[in-house]
Short mmCIF file of C-alpha atoms in Angstrom, two decimals:
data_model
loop_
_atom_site.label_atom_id
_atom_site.label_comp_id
_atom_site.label_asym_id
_atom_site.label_seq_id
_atom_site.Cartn_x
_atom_site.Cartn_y
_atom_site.Cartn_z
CA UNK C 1 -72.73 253.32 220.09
CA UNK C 2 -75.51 250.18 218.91
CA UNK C 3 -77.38 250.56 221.97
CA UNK C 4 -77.62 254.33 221.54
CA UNK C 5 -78.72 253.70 217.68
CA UNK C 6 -81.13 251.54 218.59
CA UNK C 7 -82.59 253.28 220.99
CA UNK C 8 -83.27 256.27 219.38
CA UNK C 9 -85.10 254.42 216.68
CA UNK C 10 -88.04 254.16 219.76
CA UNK C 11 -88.92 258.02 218.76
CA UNK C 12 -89.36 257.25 214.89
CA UNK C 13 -92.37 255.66 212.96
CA UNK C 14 -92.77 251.47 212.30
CA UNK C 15 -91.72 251.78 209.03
CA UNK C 16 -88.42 253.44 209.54
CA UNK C 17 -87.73 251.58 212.30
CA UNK C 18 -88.43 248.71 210.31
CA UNK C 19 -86.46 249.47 207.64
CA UNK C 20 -83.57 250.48 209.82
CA UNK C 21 -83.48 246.65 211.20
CA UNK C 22 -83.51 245.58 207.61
CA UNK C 23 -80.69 247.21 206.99
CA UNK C 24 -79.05 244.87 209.66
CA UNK C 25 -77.01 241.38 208.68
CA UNK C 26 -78.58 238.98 209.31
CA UNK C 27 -82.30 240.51 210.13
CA UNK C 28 -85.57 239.37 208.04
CA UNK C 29 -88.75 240.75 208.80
CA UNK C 30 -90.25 238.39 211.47
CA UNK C 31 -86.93 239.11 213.81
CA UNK C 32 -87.47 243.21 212.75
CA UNK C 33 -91.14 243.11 213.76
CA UNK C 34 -90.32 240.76 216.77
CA UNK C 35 -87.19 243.62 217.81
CA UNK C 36 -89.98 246.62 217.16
CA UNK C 37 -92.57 245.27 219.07
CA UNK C 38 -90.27 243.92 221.97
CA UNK C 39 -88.11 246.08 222.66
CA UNK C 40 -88.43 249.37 220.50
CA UNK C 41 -91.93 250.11 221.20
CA UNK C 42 -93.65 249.70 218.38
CA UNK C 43 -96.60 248.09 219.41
CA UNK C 44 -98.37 247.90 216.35
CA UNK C 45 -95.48 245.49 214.65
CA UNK C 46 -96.97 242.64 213.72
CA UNK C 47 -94.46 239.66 213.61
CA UNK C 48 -95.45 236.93 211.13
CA UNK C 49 -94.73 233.51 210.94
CA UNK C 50 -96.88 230.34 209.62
CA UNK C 51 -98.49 230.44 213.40
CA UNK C 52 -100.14 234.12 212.63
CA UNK C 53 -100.62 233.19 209.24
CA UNK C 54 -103.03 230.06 209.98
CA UNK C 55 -104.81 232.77 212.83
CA UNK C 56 -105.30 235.60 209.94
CA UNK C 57 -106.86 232.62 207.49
CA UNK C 58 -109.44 231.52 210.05
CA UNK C 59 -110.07 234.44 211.66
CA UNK C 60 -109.86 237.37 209.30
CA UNK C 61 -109.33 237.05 205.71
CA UNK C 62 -109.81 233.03 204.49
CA UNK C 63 -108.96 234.11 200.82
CA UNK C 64 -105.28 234.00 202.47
CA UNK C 65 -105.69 230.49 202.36
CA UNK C 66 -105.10 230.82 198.22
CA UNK C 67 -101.64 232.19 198.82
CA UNK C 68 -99.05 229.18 198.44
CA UNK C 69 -96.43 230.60 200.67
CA UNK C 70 -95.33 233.62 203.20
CA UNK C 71 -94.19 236.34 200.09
CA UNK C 72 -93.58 240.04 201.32
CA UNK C 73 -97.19 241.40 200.35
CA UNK C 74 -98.53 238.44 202.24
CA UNK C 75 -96.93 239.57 204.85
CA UNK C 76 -97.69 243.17 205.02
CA UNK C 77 -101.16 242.31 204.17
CA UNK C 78 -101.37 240.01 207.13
CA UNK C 79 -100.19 242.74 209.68
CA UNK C 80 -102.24 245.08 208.26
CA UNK C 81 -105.41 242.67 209.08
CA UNK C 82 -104.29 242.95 212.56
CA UNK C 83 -103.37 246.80 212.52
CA UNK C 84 -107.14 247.40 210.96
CA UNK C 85 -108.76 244.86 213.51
CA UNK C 86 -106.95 246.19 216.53
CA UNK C 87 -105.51 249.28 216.03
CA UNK C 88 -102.47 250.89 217.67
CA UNK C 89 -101.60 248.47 219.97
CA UNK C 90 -101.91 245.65 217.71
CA UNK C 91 -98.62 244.40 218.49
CA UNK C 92 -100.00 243.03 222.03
CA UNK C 93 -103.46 242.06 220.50
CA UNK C 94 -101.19 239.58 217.91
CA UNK C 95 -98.86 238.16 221.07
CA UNK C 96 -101.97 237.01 223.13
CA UNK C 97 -103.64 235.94 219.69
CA UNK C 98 -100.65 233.55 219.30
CA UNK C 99 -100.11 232.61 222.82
CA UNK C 100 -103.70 231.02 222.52
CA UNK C 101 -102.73 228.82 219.56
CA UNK C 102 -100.04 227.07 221.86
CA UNK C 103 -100.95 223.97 223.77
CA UNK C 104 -99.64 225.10 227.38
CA UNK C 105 -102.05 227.72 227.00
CA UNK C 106 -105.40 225.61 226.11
CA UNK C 107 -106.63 225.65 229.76
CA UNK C 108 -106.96 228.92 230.59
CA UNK C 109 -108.91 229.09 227.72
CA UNK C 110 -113.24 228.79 227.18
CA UNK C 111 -114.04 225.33 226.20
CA UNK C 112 -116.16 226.36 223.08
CA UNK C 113 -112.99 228.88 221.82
CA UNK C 114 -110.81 225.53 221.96
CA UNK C 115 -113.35 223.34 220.43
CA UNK C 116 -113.60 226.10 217.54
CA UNK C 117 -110.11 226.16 217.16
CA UNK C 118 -109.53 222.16 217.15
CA UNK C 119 -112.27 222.39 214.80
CA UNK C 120 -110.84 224.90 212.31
CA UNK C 121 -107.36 222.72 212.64
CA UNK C 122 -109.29 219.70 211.31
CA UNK C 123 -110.66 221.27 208.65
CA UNK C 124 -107.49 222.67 207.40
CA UNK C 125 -105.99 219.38 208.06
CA UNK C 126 -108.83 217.64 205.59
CA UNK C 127 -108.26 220.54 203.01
CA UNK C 128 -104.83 220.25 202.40
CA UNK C 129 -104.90 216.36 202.52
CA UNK C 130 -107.23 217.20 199.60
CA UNK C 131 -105.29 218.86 197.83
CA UNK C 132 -102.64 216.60 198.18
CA UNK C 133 -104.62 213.95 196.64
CA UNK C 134 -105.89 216.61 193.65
CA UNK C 135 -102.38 217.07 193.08
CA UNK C 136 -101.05 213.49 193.06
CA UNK C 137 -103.88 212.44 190.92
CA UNK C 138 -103.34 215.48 188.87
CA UNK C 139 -99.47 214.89 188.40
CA UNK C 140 -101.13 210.46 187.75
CA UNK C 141 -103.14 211.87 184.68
CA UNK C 142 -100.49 214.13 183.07
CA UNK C 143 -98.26 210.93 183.47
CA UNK C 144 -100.44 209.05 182.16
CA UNK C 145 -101.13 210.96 179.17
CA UNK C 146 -97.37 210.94 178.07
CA UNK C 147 -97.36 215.11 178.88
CA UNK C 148 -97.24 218.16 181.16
CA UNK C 149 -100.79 219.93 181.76
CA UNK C 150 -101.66 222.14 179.40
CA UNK C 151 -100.23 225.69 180.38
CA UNK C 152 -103.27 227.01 181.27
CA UNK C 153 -103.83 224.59 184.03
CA UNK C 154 -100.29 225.22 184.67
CA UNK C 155 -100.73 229.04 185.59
CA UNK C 156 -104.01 228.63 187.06
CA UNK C 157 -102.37 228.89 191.02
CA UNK C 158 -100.23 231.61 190.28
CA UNK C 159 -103.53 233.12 188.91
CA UNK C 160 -105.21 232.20 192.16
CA UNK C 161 -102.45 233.82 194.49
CA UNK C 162 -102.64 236.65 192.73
CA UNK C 163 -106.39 237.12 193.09
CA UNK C 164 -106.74 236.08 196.87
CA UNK C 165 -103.51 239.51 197.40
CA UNK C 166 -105.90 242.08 195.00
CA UNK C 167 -108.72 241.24 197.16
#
């Protein structure tokens, strides 16, 4: 039967498990993790969403910051930040992690933890309204100059993503 399948996956290693809920309809890797972790006890998956992200950028790695968007090696790379910083059971380590970033939870919290989050938050805030503004005056410039940037400009982010995963 399902339940019998999926139980028995509780004996094997995170990958194959992993893969094994992959191989579902209708499964992507946030809702595999999320299954592993929750209910097939594998508590070092490490379910990753743009909450997890934004913790792995402030806390762990900032050159994640470069990467434009949640690929498959960001991914991976992300849970293995929190695999390497907390070991076997970093499963649990990543649920209380993320249960401090949400507001119902800011009380129980120390004062100077919140104030060092809110702070991070506003800085993150200012550099992407930056880079907003780099981009519109960018995209103003190349308008104005009748053309596209040249293609070395062009590349220059893909270059950049592709730096910030080597390192």
């Amino acid at each position: 039967s399902g339940a019998a399948y999926l139980l028995s996956l509780r004996s094997r290693p995170r990958p194959e498990v992993i893969s094994a809920l992959l191989a579902l309809d209708g499964v992507g890797p946030k809702v595999a993790d999320c299954v592993a972790l929750f209910s097939l006890d594998q508590v070092d998956a490490i379910p990753v969403d743009t909450h997890v992200w934004r913790i792995a950028c402030r806390d762990y790695d900032t050159s994640l910051s470069a990467c434009r968007s949640l690929t498959p090696a960001v991914y991976e790379r992300v849970g293995d930040l929190f695999r390497r910083r907390f070991g076997d059971h970093a499963g649990w380590a990543h649920q209380l992690l993320f249960a401090a970033e949400l507001q119902q939870f800011r009380p129980f919290l120390p004062p100077s933890l919140v104030a060092e989050m809110e702070a991070a938050r506003a800085e993150e805030k200012e550099a992407k309204a930056r880079a907003k503004a780099e981009k519109a005056e960018k995209a103003a410039r190349a308008k104005g100059s009748g053309g596209a940037p040249p293609p070395a400009a062009a590349g220059a982010a893909e270059e950049a993503e592709a730096a910030a995963l080597a390192a």
